[in-house]
GROMACS .gro file of C-alpha atoms in nm:
model
  168
    1GLN     CA    1  12.356   8.045   4.568
    2GLU     CA    2  12.489   8.376   4.436
    3LEU     CA    3  12.477   8.546   4.775
    4SER     CA    4  12.781   8.604   4.992
    5THR     CA    5  12.796   8.460   5.342
    6GLN     CA    6  12.735   8.804   5.493
    7GLU     CA    7  12.430   8.859   5.272
    8LYS     CA    8  12.286   8.521   5.369
    9ARG     CA    9  12.339   8.599   5.736
   10TYR     CA   10  12.176   8.941   5.698
   11ILE     CA   11  11.874   8.792   5.520
   12THR     CA   12  11.831   8.537   5.797
   13ILE     CA   13  11.846   8.811   6.061
   14TRP     CA   14  11.612   9.034   5.855
   15LEU     CA   15  11.349   8.762   5.819
   16GLY     CA   16  11.382   8.665   6.185
   17LYS     CA   17  11.307   9.024   6.294
   18GLU     CA   18  10.993   9.053   6.082
   19ASN     CA   19  10.651   8.955   6.209
   20GLU     CA   20  10.510   8.602   6.192
   21ASP     CA   21  10.508   8.616   5.811
   22GLY     CA   22  10.882   8.681   5.814
   23LYS     CA   23  10.940   8.383   6.040
   24ALA     CA   24  10.729   8.165   5.809
   25LEU     CA   25  10.933   8.287   5.512
   26LEU     CA   26  11.250   8.205   5.707
   27ASP     CA   27  11.123   7.851   5.754
   28ILE     CA   28  11.059   7.825   5.380
   29LEU     CA   29  11.408   7.959   5.308
   30ASN     CA   30  11.562   7.705   5.543
   31ALA     CA   31  11.359   7.427   5.380
   32ILE     CA   32  11.467   7.538   5.031
   33THR     CA   33  11.835   7.566   5.120
   34GLY     CA   34  11.820   7.221   5.279
   35LYS     CA   35  11.694   7.064   4.955
   36LYS     CA   36  11.941   6.957   4.688
   37THR     CA   37  11.699   6.989   4.394
   38ALA     CA   38  11.383   7.187   4.344
   39SER     CA   39  11.060   7.003   4.282
   40LYS     CA   40  10.889   7.064   3.949
   41ASN     CA   41  10.543   7.008   4.100
   42VAL     CA   42  10.486   7.332   4.292
   43SER     CA   43  10.138   7.426   4.403
   44VAL     CA   44   9.989   7.772   4.359
   45ALA     CA   45  10.014   7.836   4.733
   46ASP     CA   46  10.382   7.739   4.727
   47GLU     CA   47  10.439   7.970   4.430
   48LYS     CA   48  10.286   8.259   4.625
   49ARG     CA   49  10.502   8.185   4.928
   50LEU     CA   50  10.811   8.164   4.709
   51TYR     CA   51  10.719   8.496   4.549
   52TYR     CA   52  10.681   8.659   4.893
   53LEU     CA   53  11.012   8.505   4.999
   54TYR     CA   54  11.179   8.643   4.686
   55GLN     CA   55  11.039   8.991   4.755
   56ALA     CA   56  11.152   8.973   5.120
   57ILE     CA   57  11.502   8.871   5.011
   58LEU     CA   58  11.516   9.167   4.770
   59ARG     CA   59  11.403   9.405   5.047
   60ALA     CA   60  11.669   9.267   5.278
   61LEU     CA   61  11.940   9.297   5.013
   62ARG     CA   62  11.836   9.656   4.934
   63SER     CA   63  11.861   9.734   5.304
   64TYR     CA   64  12.200   9.563   5.328
   65HIS     CA   65  12.347   9.749   5.032
   66GLU     CA   66  12.171  10.085   5.065
   67GLY     CA   67  12.478  10.258   5.206
   68THR     CA   68  12.680  10.166   4.899
   69SER     CA   69  12.437  10.305   4.644
   70VAL     CA   70  12.407  10.677   4.581
   71ASN     CA   71  12.069  10.632   4.413
   72LEU     CA   72  11.923  10.448   4.712
   73GLU     CA   73  12.049  10.716   4.945
   74LEU     CA   74  11.901  10.987   4.724
   75TYR     CA   75  11.564  10.814   4.705
   76SER     CA   76  11.569  10.764   5.081
   77LEU     CA   77  11.630  11.136   5.130
   78GLN     CA   78  11.352  11.215   4.885
   79MET     CA   79  11.110  10.993   5.075
   80ASN     CA   80  11.211  11.165   5.401
   81VAL     CA   81  11.142  11.506   5.247
   82GLU     CA   82  10.800  11.396   5.122
   83PHE     CA   83  10.715  11.239   5.457
   84LEU     CA   84  10.810  11.554   5.648
   85PHE     CA   85  10.619  11.767   5.398
   86ASN     CA   86  10.309  11.552   5.437
   87LYS     CA   87  10.336  11.598   5.814
   88ARG     CA   88  10.354  11.974   5.750
   89LEU     CA   89  10.704  11.999   5.897
   90TYR     CA   90  10.816  12.248   5.637
   91ASP     CA   91  11.142  12.365   5.794
   92GLN     CA   92  11.263  12.009   5.851
   93SER     CA   93  11.161  11.904   5.502
   94LEU     CA   94  11.346  12.201   5.352
   95SER     CA   95  11.654  12.112   5.554
   96GLU     CA   96  11.648  11.755   5.422
   97LEU     CA   97  11.574  11.890   5.076
   98GLU     CA   98  11.894  12.097   5.081
   99ARG     CA   99  12.093  11.781   5.159
  100LEU     CA  100  11.913  11.604   4.875
  101LYS     CA  101  11.985  11.883   4.626
  102LYS     CA  102  12.354  11.903   4.721
  103MET     CA  103  12.399  11.527   4.692
  104ALA     CA  104  12.211  11.507   4.362
  105ALA     CA  105  12.421  11.788   4.216
  106LYS     CA  106  12.742  11.635   4.348
  107TYR     CA  107  12.675  11.301   4.178
  108ASP     CA  108  12.517  11.448   3.861
  109ARG     CA  109  12.175  11.295   3.923
  110TYR     CA  110  11.985  11.564   3.737
  111ALA     CA  111  11.651  11.385   3.722
  112ILE     CA  112  11.646  11.360   4.100
  113LEU     CA  113  11.764  11.719   4.130
  114LEU     CA  114  11.479  11.829   3.905
  115ALA     CA  115  11.228  11.638   4.118
  116ALA     CA  116  11.379  11.797   4.430
  117LEU     CA  117  11.348  12.146   4.286
  118GLU     CA  118  10.985  12.087   4.193
  119LEU     CA  119  10.920  11.949   4.540
  120GLU     CA  120  11.084  12.258   4.687
  121GLN     CA  121  10.840  12.479   4.497
  122THR     CA  122  10.550  12.278   4.635
  123ILE     CA  123  10.680  12.305   4.991
  124LEU     CA  124  10.738  12.678   4.958
  125LEU     CA  125  10.389  12.725   4.818
  126GLU     CA  126  10.245  12.553   5.125
  127LYS     CA  127  10.473  12.742   5.363
  128GLN     CA  128  10.389  13.076   5.197
  129PRO     CA  129  10.694  13.290   5.268
  130LYS     CA  130  10.673  13.668   5.244
  131ASN     CA  131  10.899  13.703   4.940
  132MET     CA  132  10.729  13.428   4.742
  133GLN     CA  133  10.762  13.591   4.399
  134ALA     CA  134  11.141  13.627   4.422
  135ILE     CA  135  11.174  13.274   4.556
  136PHE     CA  136  10.970  13.132   4.269
  137GLU     CA  137  11.165  13.327   4.009
  138ASP     CA  138  11.489  13.187   4.152
  139SER     CA  139  11.336  12.843   4.173
  140ASN     CA  140  11.217  12.854   3.812
  141ALA     CA  141  11.566  12.958   3.700
  142ALA     CA  142  11.715  12.663   3.893
  143ILE     CA  143  11.461  12.425   3.738
  144SER     CA  144  11.543  12.554   3.387
  145ALA     CA  145  11.916  12.506   3.454
  146ALA     CA  146  11.854  12.152   3.584
  147LEU     CA  147  11.647  12.073   3.274
  148ALA     CA  148  11.928  12.198   3.050
  149ARG     CA  149  12.184  11.985   3.237
  150LEU     CA  150  11.954  11.684   3.221
  151ASN     CA  151  11.909  11.732   2.847
  152ARG     CA  152  12.285  11.765   2.790
  153ASN     CA  153  12.356  11.465   3.014
  154THR     CA  154  12.099  11.255   2.825
  155GLN     CA  155  12.251  11.352   2.489
  156LEU     CA  156  12.601  11.265   2.610
  157SER     CA  157  12.478  10.933   2.742
  158GLN     CA  158  12.313  10.852   2.410
  159ASN     CA  159  12.632  10.945   2.225
  160ARG     CA  160  12.835  10.721   2.454
  161GLN     CA  161  12.599  10.431   2.389
  162GLU     CA  162  12.613  10.491   2.014
  163LEU     CA  163  12.994  10.497   2.021
  164PHE     CA  164  12.999  10.179   2.224
  165TYR     CA  165  12.764  10.015   1.974
  166MET     CA  166  12.977  10.129   1.678
  167LEU     CA  167  13.298  10.003   1.840
  168ARG     CA  168  13.144   9.664   1.908
   0.00000   0.00000   0.00000
C-alpha cells in the first residue's frame, strides 16, 4: 500500500522476468492485492511463500532505487572489484577500484574507502608489481589517513547525535 504506482509496476515486471518461482510469487502478489483483508489463519507454507515474496519485493525495490543511493552504487562497485579480482583480472579490478576510491572519497564514505584500500593491497599482492615495497608504503599511509578520517568522522557524528539528544 505504501508503494508508488511506478514501484508497483516495476515489481510486477521484475517478478514476471524471474524464473517459475518469480511467476508463482507474482500470482501470490496478485492474489494478495485482490483481497480486501488478510486472513489470520495462515499456514506455514503460506508464511514461507509470503516471506519469499517479501524478499523478492525488497530485491526489486533495491534494483529500482539503486541509482539514487550512493551507498548502493558504492557496494555495487565493490562487488565488481571483488568479482574481477576473483577472476584474476587484476588490471580491470584496479580500474574499478580507482572509481570506487574516488567516489567513496567524494561522498565521505570512509569505511568503504578503507575497505577499498585494503582490497587494493590484496590485489597488488596477487599481481606482484616490481616496486611492491614503495607501493605498500604508500598504501599503508593512505590506509592510516583513511582510518584517521573515519575516526574523526565517527566522533563528529557522535557529537551531532549528542547535541540532537540534548536539544530534544
